[in-house]
PDB file of C-alpha atoms in Angstrom:
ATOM      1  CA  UNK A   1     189.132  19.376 -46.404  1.00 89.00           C
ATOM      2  CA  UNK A   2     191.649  21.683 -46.356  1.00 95.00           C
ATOM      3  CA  UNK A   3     192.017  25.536 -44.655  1.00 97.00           C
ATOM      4  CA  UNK A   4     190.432  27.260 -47.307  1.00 97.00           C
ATOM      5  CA  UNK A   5     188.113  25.396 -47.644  1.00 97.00           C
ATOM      6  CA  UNK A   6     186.984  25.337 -43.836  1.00 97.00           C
ATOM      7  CA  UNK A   7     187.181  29.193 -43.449  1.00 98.00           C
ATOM      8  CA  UNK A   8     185.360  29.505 -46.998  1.00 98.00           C
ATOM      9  CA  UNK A   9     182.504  27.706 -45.186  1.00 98.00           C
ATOM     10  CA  UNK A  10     182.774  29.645 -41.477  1.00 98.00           C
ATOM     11  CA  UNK A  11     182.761  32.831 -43.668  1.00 98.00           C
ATOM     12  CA  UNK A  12     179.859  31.928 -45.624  1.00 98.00           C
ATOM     13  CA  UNK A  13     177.984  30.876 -42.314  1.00 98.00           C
ATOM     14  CA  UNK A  14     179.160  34.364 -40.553  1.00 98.00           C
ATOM     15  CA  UNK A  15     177.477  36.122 -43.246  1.00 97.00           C
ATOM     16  CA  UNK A  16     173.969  33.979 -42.940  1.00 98.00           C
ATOM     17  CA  UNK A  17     174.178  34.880 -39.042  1.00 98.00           C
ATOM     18  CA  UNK A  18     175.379  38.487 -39.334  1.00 97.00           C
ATOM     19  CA  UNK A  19     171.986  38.791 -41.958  1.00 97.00           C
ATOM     20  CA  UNK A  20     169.856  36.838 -40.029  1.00 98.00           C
ATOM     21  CA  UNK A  21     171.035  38.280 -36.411  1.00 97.00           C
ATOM     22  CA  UNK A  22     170.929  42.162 -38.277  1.00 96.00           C
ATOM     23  CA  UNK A  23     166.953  41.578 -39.323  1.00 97.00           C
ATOM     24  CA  UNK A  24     166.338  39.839 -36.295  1.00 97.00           C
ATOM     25  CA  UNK A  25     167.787  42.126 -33.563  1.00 96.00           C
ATOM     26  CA  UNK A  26     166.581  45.409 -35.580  1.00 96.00           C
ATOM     27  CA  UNK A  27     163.054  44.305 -36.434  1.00 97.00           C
ATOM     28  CA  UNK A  28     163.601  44.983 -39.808  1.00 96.00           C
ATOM     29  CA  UNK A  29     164.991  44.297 -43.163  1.00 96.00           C
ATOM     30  CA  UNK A  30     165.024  47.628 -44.317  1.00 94.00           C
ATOM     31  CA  UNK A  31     167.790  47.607 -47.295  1.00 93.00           C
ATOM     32  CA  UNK A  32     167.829  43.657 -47.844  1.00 96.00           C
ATOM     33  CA  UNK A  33     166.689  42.157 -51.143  1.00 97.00           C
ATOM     34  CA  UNK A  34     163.671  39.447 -50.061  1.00 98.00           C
ATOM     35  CA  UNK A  35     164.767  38.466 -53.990  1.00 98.00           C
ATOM     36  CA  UNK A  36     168.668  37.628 -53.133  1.00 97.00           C
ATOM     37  CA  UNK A  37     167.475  35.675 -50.153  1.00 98.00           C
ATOM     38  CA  UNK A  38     164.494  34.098 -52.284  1.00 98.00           C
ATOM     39  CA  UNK A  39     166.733  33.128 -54.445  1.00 98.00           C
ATOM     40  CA  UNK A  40     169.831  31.563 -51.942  1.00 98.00           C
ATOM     41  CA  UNK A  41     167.252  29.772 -49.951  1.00 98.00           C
ATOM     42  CA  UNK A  42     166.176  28.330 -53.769  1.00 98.00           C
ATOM     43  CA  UNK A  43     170.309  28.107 -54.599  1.00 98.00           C
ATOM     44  CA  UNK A  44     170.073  25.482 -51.077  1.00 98.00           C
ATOM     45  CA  UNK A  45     166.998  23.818 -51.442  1.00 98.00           C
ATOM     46  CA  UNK A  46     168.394  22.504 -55.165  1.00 97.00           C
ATOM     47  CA  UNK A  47     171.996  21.766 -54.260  1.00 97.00           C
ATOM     48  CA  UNK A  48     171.233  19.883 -51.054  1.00 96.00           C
ATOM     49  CA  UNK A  49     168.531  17.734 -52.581  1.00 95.00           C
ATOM     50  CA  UNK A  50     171.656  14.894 -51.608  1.00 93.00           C
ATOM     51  CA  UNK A  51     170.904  14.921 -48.395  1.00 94.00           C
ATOM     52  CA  UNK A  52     167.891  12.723 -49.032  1.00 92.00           C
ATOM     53  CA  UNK A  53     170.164  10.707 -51.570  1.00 90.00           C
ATOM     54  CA  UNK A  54     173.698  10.566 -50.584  1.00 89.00           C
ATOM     55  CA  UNK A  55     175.790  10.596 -46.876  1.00 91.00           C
ATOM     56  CA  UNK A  56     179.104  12.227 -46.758  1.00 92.00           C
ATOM     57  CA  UNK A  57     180.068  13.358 -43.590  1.00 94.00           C
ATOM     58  CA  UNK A  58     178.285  14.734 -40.556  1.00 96.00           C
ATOM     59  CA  UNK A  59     180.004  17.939 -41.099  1.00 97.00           C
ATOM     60  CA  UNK A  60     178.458  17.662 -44.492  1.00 96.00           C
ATOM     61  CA  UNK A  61     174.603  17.040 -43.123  1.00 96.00           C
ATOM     62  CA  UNK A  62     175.010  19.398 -40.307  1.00 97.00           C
ATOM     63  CA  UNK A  63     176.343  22.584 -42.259  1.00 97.00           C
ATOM     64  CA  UNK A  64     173.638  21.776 -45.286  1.00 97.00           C
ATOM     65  CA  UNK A  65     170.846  21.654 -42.882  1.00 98.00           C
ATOM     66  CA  UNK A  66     171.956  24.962 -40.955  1.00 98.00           C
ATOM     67  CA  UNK A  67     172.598  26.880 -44.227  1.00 98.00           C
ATOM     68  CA  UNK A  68     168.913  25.457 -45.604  1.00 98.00           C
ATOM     69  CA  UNK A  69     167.721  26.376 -41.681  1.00 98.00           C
ATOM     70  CA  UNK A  70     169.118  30.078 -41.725  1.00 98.00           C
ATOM     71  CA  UNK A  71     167.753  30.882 -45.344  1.00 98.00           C
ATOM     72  CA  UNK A  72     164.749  29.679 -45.225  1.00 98.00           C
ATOM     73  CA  UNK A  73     164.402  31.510 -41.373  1.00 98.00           C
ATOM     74  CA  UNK A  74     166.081  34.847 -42.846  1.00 98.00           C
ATOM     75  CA  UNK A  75     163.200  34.964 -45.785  1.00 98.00           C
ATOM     76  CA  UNK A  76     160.186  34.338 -43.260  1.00 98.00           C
ATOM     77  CA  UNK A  77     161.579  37.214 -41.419  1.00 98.00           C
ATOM     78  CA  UNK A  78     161.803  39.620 -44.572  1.00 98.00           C
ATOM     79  CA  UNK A  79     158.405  38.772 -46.142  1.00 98.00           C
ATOM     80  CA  UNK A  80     156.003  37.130 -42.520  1.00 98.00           C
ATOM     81  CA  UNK A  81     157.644  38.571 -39.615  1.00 97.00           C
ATOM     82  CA  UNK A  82     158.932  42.447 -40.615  1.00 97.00           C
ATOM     83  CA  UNK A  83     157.235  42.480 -43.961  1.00 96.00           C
ATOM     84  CA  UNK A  84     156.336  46.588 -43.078  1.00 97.00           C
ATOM     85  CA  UNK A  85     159.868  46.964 -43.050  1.00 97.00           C
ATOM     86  CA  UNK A  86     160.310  45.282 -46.418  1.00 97.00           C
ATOM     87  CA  UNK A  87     160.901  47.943 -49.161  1.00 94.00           C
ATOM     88  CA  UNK A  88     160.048  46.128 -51.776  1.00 94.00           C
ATOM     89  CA  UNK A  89     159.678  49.576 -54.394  1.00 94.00           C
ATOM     90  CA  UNK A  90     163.832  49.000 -54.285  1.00 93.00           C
ATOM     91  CA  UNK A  91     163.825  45.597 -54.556  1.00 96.00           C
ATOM     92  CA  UNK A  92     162.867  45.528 -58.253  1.00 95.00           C
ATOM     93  CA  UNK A  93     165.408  43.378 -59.771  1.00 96.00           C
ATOM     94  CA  UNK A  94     163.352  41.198 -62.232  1.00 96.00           C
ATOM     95  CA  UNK A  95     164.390  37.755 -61.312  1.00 97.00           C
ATOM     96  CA  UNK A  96     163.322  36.031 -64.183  1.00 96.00           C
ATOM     97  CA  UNK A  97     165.715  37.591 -66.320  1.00 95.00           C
ATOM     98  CA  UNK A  98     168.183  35.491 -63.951  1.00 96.00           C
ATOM     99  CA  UNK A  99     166.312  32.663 -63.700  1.00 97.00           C
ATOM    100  CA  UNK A 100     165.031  31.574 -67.321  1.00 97.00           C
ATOM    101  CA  UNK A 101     168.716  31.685 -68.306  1.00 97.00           C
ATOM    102  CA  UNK A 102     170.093  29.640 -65.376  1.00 97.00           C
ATOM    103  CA  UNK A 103     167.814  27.202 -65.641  1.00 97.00           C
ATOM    104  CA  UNK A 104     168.450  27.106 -69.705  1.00 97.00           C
ATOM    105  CA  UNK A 105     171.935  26.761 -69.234  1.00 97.00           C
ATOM    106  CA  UNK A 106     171.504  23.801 -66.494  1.00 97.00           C
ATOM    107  CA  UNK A 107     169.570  21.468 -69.245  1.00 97.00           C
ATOM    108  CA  UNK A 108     172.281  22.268 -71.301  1.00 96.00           C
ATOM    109  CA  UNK A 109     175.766  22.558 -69.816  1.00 95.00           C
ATOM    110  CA  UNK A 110     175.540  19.821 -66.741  1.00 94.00           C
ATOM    111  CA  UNK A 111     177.517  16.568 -66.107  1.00 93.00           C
ATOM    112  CA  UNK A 112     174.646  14.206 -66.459  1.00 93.00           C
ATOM    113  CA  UNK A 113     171.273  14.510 -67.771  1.00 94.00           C
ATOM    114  CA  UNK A 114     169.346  13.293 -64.535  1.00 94.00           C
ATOM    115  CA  UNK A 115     166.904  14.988 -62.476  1.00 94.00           C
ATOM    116  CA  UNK A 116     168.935  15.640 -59.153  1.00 94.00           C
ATOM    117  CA  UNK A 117     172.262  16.183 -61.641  1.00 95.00           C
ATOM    118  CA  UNK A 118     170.544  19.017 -63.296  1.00 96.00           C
ATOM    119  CA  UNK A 119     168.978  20.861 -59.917  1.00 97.00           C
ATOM    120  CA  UNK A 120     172.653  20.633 -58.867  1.00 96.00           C
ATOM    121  CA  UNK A 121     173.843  22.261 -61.516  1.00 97.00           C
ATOM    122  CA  UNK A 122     171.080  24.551 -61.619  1.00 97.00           C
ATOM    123  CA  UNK A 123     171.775  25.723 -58.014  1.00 97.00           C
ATOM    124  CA  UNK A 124     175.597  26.348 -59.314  1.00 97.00           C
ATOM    125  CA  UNK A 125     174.675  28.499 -61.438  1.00 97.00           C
ATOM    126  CA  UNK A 126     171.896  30.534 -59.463  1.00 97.00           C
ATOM    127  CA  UNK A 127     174.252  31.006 -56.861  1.00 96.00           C
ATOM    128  CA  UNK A 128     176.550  32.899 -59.161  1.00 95.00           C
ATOM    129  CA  UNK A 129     173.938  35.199 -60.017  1.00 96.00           C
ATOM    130  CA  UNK A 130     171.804  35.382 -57.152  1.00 97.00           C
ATOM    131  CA  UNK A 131     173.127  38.612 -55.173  1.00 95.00           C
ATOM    132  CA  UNK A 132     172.698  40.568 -58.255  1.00 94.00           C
ATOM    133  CA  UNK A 133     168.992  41.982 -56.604  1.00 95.00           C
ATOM    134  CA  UNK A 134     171.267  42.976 -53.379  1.00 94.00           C
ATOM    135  CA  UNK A 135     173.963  44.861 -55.446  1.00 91.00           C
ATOM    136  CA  UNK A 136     171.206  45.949 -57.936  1.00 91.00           C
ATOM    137  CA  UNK A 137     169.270  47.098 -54.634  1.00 91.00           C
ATOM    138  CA  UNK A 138     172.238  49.003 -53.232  1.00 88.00           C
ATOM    139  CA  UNK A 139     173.069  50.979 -56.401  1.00 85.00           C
ATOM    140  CA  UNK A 140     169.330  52.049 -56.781  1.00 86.00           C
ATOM    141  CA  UNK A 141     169.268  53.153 -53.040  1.00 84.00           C
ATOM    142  CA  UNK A 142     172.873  54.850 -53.364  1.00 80.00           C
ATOM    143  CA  UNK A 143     173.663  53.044 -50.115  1.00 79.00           C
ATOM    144  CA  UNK A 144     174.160  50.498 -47.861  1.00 84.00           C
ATOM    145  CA  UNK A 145     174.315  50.327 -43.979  1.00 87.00           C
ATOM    146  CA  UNK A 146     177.377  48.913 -42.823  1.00 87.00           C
ATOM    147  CA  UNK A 147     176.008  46.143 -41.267  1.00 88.00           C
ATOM    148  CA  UNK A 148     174.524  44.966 -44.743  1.00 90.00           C
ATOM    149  CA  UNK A 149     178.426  45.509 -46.117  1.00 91.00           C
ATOM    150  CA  UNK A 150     179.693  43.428 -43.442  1.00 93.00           C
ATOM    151  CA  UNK A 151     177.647  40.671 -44.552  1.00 94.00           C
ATOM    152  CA  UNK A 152     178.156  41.106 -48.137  1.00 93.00           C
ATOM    153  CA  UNK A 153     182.109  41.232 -47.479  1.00 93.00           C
ATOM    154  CA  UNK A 154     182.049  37.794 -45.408  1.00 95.00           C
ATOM    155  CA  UNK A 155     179.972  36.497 -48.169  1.00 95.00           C
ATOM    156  CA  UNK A 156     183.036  37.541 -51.151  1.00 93.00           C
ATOM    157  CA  UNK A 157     185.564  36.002 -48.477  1.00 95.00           C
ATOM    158  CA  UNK A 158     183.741  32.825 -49.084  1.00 96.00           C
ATOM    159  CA  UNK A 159     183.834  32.837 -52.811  1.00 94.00           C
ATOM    160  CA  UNK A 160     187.363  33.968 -52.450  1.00 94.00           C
ATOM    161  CA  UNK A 161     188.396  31.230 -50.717  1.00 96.00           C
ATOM    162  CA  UNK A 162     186.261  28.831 -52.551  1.00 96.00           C
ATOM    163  CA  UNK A 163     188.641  29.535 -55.233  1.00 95.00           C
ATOM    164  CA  UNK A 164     191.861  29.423 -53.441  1.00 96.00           C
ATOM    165  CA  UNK A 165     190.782  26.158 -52.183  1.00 97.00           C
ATOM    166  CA  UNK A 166     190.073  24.864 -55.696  1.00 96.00           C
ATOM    167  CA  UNK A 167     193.485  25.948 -56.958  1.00 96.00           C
ATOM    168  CA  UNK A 168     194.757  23.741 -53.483  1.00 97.00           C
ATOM    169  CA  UNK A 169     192.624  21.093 -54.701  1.00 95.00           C
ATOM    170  CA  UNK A 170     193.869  20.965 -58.440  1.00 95.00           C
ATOM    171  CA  UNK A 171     197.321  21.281 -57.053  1.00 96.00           C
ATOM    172  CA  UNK A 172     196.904  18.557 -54.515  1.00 96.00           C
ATOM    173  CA  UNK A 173     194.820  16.284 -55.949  1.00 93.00           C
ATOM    174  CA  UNK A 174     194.221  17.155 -59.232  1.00 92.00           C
ATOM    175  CA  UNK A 175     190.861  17.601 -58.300  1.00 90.00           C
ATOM    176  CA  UNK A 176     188.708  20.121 -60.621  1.00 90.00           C
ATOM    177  CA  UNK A 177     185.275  21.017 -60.961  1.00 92.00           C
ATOM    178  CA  UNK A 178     184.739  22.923 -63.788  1.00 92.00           C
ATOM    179  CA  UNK A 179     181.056  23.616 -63.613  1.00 94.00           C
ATOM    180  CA  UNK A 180     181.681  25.072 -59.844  1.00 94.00           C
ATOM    181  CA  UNK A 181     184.948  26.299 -60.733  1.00 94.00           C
ATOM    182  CA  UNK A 182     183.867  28.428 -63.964  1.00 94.00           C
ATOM    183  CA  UNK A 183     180.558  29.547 -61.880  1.00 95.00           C
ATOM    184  CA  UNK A 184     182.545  30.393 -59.117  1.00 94.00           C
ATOM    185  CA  UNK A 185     185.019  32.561 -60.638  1.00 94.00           C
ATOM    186  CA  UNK A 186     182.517  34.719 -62.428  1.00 93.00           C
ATOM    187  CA  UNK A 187     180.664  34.614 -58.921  1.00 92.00           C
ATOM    188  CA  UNK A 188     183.383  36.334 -57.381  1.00 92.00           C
ATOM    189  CA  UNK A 189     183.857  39.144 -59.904  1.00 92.00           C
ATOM    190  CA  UNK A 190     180.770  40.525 -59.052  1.00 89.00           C
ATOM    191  CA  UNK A 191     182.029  41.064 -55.109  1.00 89.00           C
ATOM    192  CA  UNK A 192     185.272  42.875 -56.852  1.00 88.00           C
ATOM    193  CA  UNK A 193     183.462  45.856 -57.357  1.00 81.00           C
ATOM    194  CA  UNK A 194     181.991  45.847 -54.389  1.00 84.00           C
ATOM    195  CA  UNK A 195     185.574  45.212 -52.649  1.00 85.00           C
ATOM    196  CA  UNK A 196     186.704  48.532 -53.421  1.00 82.00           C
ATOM    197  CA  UNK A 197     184.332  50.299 -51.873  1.00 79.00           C
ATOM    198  CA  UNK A 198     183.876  48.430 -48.730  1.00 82.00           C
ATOM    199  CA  UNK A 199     187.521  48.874 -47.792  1.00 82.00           C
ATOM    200  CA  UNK A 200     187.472  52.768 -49.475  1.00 79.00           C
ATOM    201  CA  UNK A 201     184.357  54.111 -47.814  1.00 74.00           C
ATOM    202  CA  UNK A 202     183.279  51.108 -45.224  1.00 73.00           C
ATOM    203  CA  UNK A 203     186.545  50.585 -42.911  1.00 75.00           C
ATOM    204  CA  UNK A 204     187.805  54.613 -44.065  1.00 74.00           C
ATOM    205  CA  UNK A 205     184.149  56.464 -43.618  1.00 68.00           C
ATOM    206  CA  UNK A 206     180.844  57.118 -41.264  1.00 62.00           C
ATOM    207  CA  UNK A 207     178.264  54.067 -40.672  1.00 62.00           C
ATOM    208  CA  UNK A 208     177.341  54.023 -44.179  1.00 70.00           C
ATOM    209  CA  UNK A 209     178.407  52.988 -47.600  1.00 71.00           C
ATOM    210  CA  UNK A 210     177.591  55.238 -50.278  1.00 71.00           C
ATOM    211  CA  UNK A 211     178.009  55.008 -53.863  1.00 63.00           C
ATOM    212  CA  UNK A 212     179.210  56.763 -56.265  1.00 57.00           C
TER     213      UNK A 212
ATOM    214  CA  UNK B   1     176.333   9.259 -65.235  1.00 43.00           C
ATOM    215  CA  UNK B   2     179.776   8.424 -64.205  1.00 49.00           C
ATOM    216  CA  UNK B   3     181.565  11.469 -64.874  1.00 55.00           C
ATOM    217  CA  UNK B   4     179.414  12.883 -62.143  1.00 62.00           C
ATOM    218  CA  UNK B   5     181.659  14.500 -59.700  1.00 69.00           C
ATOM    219  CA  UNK B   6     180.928  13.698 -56.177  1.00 71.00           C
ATOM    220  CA  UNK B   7     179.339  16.747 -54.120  1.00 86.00           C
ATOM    221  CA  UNK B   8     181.589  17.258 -50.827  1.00 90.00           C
ATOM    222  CA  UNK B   9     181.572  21.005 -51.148  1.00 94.00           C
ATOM    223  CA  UNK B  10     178.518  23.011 -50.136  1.00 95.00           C
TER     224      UNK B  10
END
């Protein structure tokens, strides 16, 4: 564990709350992709399949079970709880031009061919691609609230410094992932985009993000 | 099997 690594995780779980606290406190989801949680809440289920196989720390179990916890809470809000408030016209991303590739790719780029090796890579790989309906969402809309940016921008801090604390781990310990680390570099250039305009029209402008 | 990485990261 090192600091990236630690603040990579608190930044990822800031983003879950601010989501989860934003629908919640709001009543609605108004301007959230039910697909990009849909799809995070599948990105957890696969990945953490371990829990059930393999201890590693309690740090470990407790942040897994929280992040599975929050996701699968944030999607019974969008589609039980506020499902009036769902605008699902805008959410029209079709996912299974996201999944059927991911899950291609898993059988055949993964480290070994067993069941719970393959949903792990599979999850990898999803979670690369899985705020593309958010993003897609945004750009169809022309805008995003600011609380939605907030939470997108604390979830690109935690890819960010997923990657700084891979280059600290390959440094370090010569530790490197290259399934994760390929994944999560390509991850991260999606948020790039969406970078600029958070600190050019988010931190500079009104209550809303507009784009171009 | 072995070359499997173990999974501390979330």
């Amino acid at each position: 564990m090192n600091i990236f690594r630690l603040s990579g995780d608190v930044c990822h779980l800031i983003a879950i709350i601010i989501l989860f606290l934003k629908i919640w406190r709001s009543k609605s989801c108004a301007g959230i992709s039910g697909k990009s949680q849909v799809l995070f809440a599948l990105v957890f289920t696969t990945r953490y399949l371990d829990l059930f196989t393999s201890y590693i720390s309690a740090y470990n179990t407790v942040m897994k079970v929280v992040y599975l916890l929050l996701a699968y809470s944030t999607v019974g809000l969008i589609f039980f709880r506020f499902r009036n408030s769902y605008d699902s016209e805008s959410d029209s991303f079709r996912v299974e031009f996201l999944l059927v590739p991911v899950a291609g790719l898993s059988f055949l780029e993964n480290y070994a061919f067993t069941p719970l090796e393959i949903l792990w890579t599979f999850s990898i790989y999803l979670e690369s691609v899985a705020i593309l309906p958010q993003l897609f969402m945004i750009t169809k809309t022309g805008e995003a609230e600011s609380i939605t940016a907030h939470y997108l921008l604390f979830l690109g801090l935690y890819r960010a410094l997923y990657l700084a604390n891979w280059l600290w781990r390959f440094h370090t310990e010569g530790f490197y992932d290259q399934i994760a680390v390929v994944s999560g570099v390509v991850q991260t250039i999606f948020y790039c985009d969406f970078f600029y305009l958070y600190f050019t029209r988010v931190l500079r402008g009104s209550g809303k993000m507009s784009l171009p | 099997e072995d070359d499997a990485l173990p999974k501390d990261e979330l």
